[in-house]
Short mmCIF file of C-alpha atoms in Angstrom, two decimals:
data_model
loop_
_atom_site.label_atom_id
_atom_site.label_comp_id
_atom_site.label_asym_id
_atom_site.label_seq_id
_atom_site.Cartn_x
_atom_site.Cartn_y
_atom_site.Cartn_z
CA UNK I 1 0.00 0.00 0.00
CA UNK I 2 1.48 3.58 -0.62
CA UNK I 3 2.64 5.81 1.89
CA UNK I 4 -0.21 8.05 0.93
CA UNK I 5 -2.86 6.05 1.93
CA UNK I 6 -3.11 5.12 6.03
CA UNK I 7 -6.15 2.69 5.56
CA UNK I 8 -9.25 1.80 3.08
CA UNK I 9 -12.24 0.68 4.72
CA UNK I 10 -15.50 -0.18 2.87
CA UNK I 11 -18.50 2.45 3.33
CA UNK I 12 -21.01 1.41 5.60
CA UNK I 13 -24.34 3.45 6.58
CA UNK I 14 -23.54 5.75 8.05
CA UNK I 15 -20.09 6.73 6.59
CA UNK I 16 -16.91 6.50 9.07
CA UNK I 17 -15.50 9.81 9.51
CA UNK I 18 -12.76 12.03 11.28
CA UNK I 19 -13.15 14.85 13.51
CA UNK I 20 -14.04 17.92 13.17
CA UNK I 21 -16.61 15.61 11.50
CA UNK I 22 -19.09 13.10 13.56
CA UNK I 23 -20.63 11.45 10.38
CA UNK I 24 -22.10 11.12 6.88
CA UNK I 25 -25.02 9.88 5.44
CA UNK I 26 -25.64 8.77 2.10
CA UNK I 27 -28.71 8.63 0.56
CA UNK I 28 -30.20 7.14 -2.64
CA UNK I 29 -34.02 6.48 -3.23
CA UNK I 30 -35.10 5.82 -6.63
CA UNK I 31 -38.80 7.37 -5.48
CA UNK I 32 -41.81 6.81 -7.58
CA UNK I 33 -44.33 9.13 -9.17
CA UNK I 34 -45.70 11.24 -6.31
CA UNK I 35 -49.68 10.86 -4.77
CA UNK I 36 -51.93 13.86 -4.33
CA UNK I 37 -50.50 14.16 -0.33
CA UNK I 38 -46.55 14.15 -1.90
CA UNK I 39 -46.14 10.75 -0.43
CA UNK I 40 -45.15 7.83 -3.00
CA UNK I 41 -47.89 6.49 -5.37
CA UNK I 42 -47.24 2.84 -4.39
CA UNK I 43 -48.35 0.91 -1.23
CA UNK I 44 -46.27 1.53 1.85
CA UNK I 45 -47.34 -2.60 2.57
CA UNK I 46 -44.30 -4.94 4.18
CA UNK I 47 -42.42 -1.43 5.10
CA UNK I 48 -41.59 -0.27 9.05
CA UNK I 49 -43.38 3.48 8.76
CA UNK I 50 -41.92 5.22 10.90
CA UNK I 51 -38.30 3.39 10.73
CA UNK I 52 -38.13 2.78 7.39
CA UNK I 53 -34.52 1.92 6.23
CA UNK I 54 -34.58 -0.94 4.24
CA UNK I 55 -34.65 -0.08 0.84
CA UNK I 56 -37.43 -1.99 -0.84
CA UNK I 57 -38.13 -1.35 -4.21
CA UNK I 58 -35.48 1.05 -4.28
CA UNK I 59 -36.87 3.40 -1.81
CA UNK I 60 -37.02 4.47 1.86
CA UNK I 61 -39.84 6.22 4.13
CA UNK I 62 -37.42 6.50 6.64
CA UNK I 63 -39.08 8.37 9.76
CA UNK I 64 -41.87 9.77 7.72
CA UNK I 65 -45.56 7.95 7.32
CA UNK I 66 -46.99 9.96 4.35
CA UNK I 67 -44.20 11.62 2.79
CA UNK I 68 -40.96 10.40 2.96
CA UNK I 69 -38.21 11.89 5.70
CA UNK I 70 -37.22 12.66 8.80
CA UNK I 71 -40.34 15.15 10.88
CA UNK I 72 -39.54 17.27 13.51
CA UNK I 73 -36.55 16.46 15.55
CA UNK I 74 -34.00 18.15 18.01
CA UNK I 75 -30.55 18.82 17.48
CA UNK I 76 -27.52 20.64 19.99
CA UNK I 77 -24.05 21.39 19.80
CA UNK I 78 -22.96 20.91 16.20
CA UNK I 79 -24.16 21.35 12.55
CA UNK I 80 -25.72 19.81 9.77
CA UNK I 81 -24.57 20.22 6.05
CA UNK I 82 -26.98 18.74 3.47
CA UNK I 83 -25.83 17.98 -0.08
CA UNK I 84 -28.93 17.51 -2.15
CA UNK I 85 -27.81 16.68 -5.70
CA UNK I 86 -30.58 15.51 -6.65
CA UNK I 87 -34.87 15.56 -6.29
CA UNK I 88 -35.78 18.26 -3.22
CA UNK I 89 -35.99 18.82 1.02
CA UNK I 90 -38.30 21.08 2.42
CA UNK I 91 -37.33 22.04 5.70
CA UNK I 92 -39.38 23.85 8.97
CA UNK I 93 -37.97 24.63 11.95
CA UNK I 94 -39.00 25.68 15.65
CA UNK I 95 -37.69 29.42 15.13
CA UNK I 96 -40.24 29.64 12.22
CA UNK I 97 -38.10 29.49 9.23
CA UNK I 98 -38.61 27.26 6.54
CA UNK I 99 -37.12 26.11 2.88
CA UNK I 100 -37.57 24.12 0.07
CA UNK I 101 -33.83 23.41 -1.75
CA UNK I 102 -32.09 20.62 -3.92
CA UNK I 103 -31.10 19.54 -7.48
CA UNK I 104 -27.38 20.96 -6.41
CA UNK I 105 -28.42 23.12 -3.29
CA UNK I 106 -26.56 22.86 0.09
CA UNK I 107 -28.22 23.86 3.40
CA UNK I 108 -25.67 24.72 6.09
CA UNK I 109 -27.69 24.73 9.81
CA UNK I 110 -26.08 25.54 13.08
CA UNK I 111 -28.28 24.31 15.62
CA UNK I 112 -26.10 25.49 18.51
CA UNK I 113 -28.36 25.61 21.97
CA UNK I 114 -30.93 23.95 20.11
CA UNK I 115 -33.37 23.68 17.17
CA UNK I 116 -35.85 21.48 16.35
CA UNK I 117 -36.52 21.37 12.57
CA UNK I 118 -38.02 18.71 9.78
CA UNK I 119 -36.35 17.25 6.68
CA UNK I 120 -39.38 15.83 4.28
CA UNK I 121 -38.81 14.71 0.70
CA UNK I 122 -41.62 16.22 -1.26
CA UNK I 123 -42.19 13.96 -3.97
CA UNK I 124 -43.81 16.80 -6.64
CA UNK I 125 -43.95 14.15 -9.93
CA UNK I 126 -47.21 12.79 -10.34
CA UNK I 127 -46.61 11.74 -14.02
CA UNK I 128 -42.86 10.53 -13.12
CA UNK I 129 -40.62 9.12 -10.65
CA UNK I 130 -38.86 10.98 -8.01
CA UNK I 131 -35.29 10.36 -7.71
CA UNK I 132 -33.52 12.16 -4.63
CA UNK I 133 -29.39 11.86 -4.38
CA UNK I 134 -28.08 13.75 -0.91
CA UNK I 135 -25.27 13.60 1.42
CA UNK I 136 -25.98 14.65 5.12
CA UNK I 137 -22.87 15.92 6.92
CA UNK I 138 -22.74 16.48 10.53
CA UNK I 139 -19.30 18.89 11.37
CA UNK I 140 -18.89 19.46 15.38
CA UNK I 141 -18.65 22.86 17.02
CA UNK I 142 -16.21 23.63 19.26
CA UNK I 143 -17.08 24.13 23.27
CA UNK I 144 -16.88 27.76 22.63
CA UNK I 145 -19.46 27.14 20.02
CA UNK I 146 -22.09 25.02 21.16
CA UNK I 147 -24.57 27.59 22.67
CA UNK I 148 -24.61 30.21 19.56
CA UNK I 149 -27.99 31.08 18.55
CA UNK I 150 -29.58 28.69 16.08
CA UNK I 151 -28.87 29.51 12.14
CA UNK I 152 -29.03 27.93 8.55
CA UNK I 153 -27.61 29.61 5.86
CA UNK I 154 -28.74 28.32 1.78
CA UNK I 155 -25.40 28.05 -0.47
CA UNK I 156 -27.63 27.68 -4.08
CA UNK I 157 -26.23 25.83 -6.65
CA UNK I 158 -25.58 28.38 -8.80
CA UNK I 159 -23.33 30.30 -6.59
CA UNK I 160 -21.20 26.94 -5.40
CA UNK I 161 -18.29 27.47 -7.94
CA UNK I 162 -16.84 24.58 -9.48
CA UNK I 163 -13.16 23.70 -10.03
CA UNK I 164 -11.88 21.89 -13.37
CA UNK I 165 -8.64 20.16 -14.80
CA UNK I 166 -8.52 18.61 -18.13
CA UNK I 167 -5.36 16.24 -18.15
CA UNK I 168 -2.88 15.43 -20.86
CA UNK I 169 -5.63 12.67 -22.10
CA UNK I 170 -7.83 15.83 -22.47
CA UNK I 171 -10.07 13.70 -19.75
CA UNK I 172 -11.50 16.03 -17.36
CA UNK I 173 -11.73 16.39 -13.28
CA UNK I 174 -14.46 18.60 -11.78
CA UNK I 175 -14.66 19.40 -8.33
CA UNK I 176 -17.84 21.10 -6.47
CA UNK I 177 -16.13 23.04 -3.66
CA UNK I 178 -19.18 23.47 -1.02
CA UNK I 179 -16.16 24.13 2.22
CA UNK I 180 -11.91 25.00 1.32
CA UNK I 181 -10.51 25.96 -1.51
CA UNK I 182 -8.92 24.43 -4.57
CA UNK I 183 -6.34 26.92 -6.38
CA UNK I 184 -8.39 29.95 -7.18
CA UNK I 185 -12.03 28.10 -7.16
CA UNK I 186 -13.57 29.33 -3.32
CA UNK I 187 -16.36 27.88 -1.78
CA UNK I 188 -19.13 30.36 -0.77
CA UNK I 189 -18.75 31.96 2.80
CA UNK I 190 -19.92 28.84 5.03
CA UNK I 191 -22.40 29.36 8.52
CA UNK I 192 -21.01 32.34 10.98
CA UNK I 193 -20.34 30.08 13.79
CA UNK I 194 -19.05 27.19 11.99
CA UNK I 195 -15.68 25.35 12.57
CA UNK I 196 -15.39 25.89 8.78
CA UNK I 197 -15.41 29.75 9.04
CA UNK I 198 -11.98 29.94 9.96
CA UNK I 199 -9.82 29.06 6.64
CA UNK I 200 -6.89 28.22 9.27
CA UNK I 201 -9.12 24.82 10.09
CA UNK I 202 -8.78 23.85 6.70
CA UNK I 203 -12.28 22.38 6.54
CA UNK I 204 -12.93 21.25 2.15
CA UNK I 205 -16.13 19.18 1.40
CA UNK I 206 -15.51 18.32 -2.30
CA UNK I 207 -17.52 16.69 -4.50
CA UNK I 208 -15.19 15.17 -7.18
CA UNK I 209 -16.37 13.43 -10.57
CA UNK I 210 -13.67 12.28 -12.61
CA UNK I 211 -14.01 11.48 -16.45
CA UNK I 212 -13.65 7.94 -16.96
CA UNK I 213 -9.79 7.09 -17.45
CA UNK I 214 -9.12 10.51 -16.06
CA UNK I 215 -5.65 11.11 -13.64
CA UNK I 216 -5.88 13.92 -11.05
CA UNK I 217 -3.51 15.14 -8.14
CA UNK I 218 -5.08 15.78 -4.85
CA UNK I 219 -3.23 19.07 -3.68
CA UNK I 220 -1.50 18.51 -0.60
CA UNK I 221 -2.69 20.31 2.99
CA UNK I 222 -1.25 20.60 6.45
CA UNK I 223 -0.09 17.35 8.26
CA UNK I 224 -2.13 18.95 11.02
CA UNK I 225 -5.85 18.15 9.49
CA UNK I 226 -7.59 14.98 8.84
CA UNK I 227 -8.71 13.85 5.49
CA UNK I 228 -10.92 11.18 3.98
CA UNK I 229 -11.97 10.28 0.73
CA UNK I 230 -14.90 8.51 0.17
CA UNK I 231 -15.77 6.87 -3.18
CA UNK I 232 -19.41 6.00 -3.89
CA UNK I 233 -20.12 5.55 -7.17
CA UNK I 234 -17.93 4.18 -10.63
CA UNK I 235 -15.70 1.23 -11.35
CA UNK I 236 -12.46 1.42 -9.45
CA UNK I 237 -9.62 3.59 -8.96
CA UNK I 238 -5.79 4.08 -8.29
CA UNK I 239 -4.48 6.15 -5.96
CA UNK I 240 -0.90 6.34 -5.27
CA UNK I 241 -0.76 2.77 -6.85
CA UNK I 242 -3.47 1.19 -4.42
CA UNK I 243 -6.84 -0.36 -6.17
CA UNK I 244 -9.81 1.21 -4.40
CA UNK I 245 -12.88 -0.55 -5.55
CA UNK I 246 -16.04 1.24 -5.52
CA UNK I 247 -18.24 1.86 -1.89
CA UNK I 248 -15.00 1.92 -0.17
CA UNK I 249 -13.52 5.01 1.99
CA UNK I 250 -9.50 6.03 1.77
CA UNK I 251 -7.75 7.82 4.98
CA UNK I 252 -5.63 9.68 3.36
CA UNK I 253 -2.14 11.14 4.85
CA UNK I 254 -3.13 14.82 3.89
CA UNK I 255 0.23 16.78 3.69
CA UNK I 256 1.11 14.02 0.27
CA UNK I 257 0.12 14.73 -3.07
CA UNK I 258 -2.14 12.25 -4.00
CA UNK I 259 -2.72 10.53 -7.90
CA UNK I 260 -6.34 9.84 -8.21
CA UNK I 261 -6.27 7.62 -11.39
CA UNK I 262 -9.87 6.54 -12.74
CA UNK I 263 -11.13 3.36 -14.76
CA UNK I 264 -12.95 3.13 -17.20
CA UNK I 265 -16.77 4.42 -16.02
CA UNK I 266 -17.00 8.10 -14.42
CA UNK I 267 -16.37 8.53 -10.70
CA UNK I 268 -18.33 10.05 -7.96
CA UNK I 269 -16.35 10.74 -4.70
CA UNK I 270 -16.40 12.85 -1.73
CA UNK I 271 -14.30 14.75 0.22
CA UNK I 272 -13.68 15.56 3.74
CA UNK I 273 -11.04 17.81 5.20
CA UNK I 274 -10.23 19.46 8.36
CA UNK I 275 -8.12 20.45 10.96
CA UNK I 276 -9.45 18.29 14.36
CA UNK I 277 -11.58 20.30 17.21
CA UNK I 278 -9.47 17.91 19.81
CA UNK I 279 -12.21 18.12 21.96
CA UNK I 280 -13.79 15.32 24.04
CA UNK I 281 -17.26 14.16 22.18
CA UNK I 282 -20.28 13.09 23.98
CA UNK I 283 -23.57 11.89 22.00
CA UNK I 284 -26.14 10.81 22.81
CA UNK I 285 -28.86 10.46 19.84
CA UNK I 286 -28.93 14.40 18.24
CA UNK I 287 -27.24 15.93 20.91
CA UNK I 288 -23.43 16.46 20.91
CA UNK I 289 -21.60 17.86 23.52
CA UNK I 290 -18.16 17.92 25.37
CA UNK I 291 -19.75 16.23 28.65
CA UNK I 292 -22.04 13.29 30.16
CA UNK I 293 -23.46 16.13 32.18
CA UNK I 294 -23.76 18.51 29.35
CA UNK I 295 -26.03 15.36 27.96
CA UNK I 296 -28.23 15.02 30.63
CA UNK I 297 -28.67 19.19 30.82
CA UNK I 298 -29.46 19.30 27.43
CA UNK I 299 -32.01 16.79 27.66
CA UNK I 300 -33.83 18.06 30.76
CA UNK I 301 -33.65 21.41 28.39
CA UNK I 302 -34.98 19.55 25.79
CA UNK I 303 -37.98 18.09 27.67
CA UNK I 304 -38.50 21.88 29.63
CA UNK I 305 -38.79 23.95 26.91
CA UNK I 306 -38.65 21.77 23.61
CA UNK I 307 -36.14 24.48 22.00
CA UNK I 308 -39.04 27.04 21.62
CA UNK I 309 -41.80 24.25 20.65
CA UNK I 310 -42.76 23.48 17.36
CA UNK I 311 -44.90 26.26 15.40
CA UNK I 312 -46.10 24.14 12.15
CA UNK I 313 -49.27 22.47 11.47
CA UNK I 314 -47.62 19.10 11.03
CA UNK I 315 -44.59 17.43 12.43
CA UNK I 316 -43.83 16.30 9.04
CA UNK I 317 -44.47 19.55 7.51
CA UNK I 318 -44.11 20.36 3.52
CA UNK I 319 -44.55 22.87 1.55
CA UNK I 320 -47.35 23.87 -1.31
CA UNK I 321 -46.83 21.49 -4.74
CA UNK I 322 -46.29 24.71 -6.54
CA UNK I 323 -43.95 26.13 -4.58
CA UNK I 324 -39.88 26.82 -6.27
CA UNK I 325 -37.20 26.68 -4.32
CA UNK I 326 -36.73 29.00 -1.66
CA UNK I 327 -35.71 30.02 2.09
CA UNK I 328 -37.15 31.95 4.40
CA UNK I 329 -34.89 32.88 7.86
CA UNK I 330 -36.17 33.76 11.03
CA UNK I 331 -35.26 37.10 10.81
CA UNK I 332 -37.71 37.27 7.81
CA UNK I 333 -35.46 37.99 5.21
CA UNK I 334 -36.88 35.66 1.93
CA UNK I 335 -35.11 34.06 -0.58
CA UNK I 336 -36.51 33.08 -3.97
CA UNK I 337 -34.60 30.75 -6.53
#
């Protein structure tokens, strides 16, 4: 194995990671055509509603019971970045804010001293299916962090900047940088309170698709940070001379230049980079914190005063079928896409 590899280790659900990061989810539901409630226009028979994770037919309900998703929920002391490539999330939260994003949006949340909020896949097709394709990233906060006021910020597709290198083949690398920086290509301005808003962390999320047969070099970063590589869809690959067969992770030693050499069907691959909070981590379900006792505060918060309760209709609240894409903050400043 080269030096520039420390291990591989096949991709499980959810995704192994490194601090600052606590873990990744990958998911891939090849949804049907939609139903007049947004739900899926097939029987939910021989399915677990309300814990569906099997995939059957393709397809999870996970948490939700009409539509699929995860309803209202709490969260402390860290953040959630979601990647939605493809098909669409409306969100709602408990400080009455509310979105609908995907098909290459990101939504970066703090949730800080607390936020409940809702993560539904509207499924809009009624004439089609509904694919949906999205990564769910949660990055720590530090201790100094954890109590910041509650806060999502929308990074829209179309202002996430790509970066691209054609090699001597003429075989092309693209790289969607969503955290870091790659040369001159900068990811937008992440979450105010984030781990990631200091460049000295070195915190990259990178979504890399290589051209079939395409070679790339991973720039090299401070020995300091931790870096993974994660490698979910395609043939196989060499890096630094090591096969690395698809739905299989690669710790990488981050201060090497690293080849990336790709077979012969495009790759998909993700990227995570930063410099470690070096913090002690206690969890316990969607609460993170640096304590046992900061655990058992938070959840006697939790059960006091619910994080400000929950202000929808629904616990699995979605939006209107018409509805674009769009945010709207607690503050009441409106987006529109």
């Amino acid at each position: 194995m080269s030096n520039a590899i420390k291990r591989i280790h096949p991709l499980g659900f959810p995704w192994e990671t490194q601090d600052p990061f606590l873990f990744c989810v990958y998911h891939l539901d090849d949804y049907p055509k939609g139903n007049d409630q947004m739900g899926p226009q097939a029987s939910l028979e021989g399915r677990n509603i309300g814990n569906d994770f099997t995939v059957k037919d393709g397809w999870r309900m996970y948490h939700g019971d009409t539509v699929p998703g995860f309803p209202q929920h709490p969260h402390r002391g860290f953040e959630t970045i979601t990647i939605v490539e493809k098909g669409l999330v409306d969100h709602a939260d408990s400080m009455g804010a509310a979105g609908r994003f995907g098909n290459g949006d990101v939504q970066w949340m703090t949730a800080g001293r607390g936020v409940l909020h809702s993560e539904m896949f509207p499924l809009l097709q009624k004439d089609e299916g509904n694919p949906l394709l999205l990564f769910q990233i949660w990055l720590n906060l530090p201790a100094k962090s954890k109590f910041v006021e509650p806060h999502f910020k929308m990074l829209w597709n179309d202002l996430i900047d790509n970066y691209e290198y054609k090699d001597e083949k003429g075989s092309r690398t693209r790289v969607k940088v969503i955290a870091g920086k790659i040369a001159e290509t900068q990811a937008p301005v992440p979450a105010p309170d984030s781990w990631a808003a200091e460049p000295d962390n070195e915190v990259a999320i990178w979504i890399i698709k290589m051209d079939k047969n395409a070679s790339w070099t991973l720039p090299a970063a401070s020995a300091e940070v931790n870096r993974s590589l994660y490698f979910f869809r395609g043939d196989q690959l060499q890096i630094s001379g090591s096969t690395i067969h698809q739905e299989h992770g690669v710790v990488l030693h981050p201060d090497m230049e690293t080849i990336i050499e790709n077979g012969n069907e495009e790759a998909h691959m993700l990227l995570l980079q930063g410099k470690p909070i070096g913090e002690p981590v206690v969890q316990y379900g969607p609460f993170v914190m640096n304590s046992q006792q900061e655990i058992q505060d938070t959840m006697r918060d939790y059960q006091r005063t619910q994080f400000g309760g929950w202000p929808w209709p629904k616990n699995d609240q979605v939006h209107s079928r018409e509805s674009g894409r769009f945010a709207k903050h607690a503050d009441g400043k409106e987006e529109l896409k």
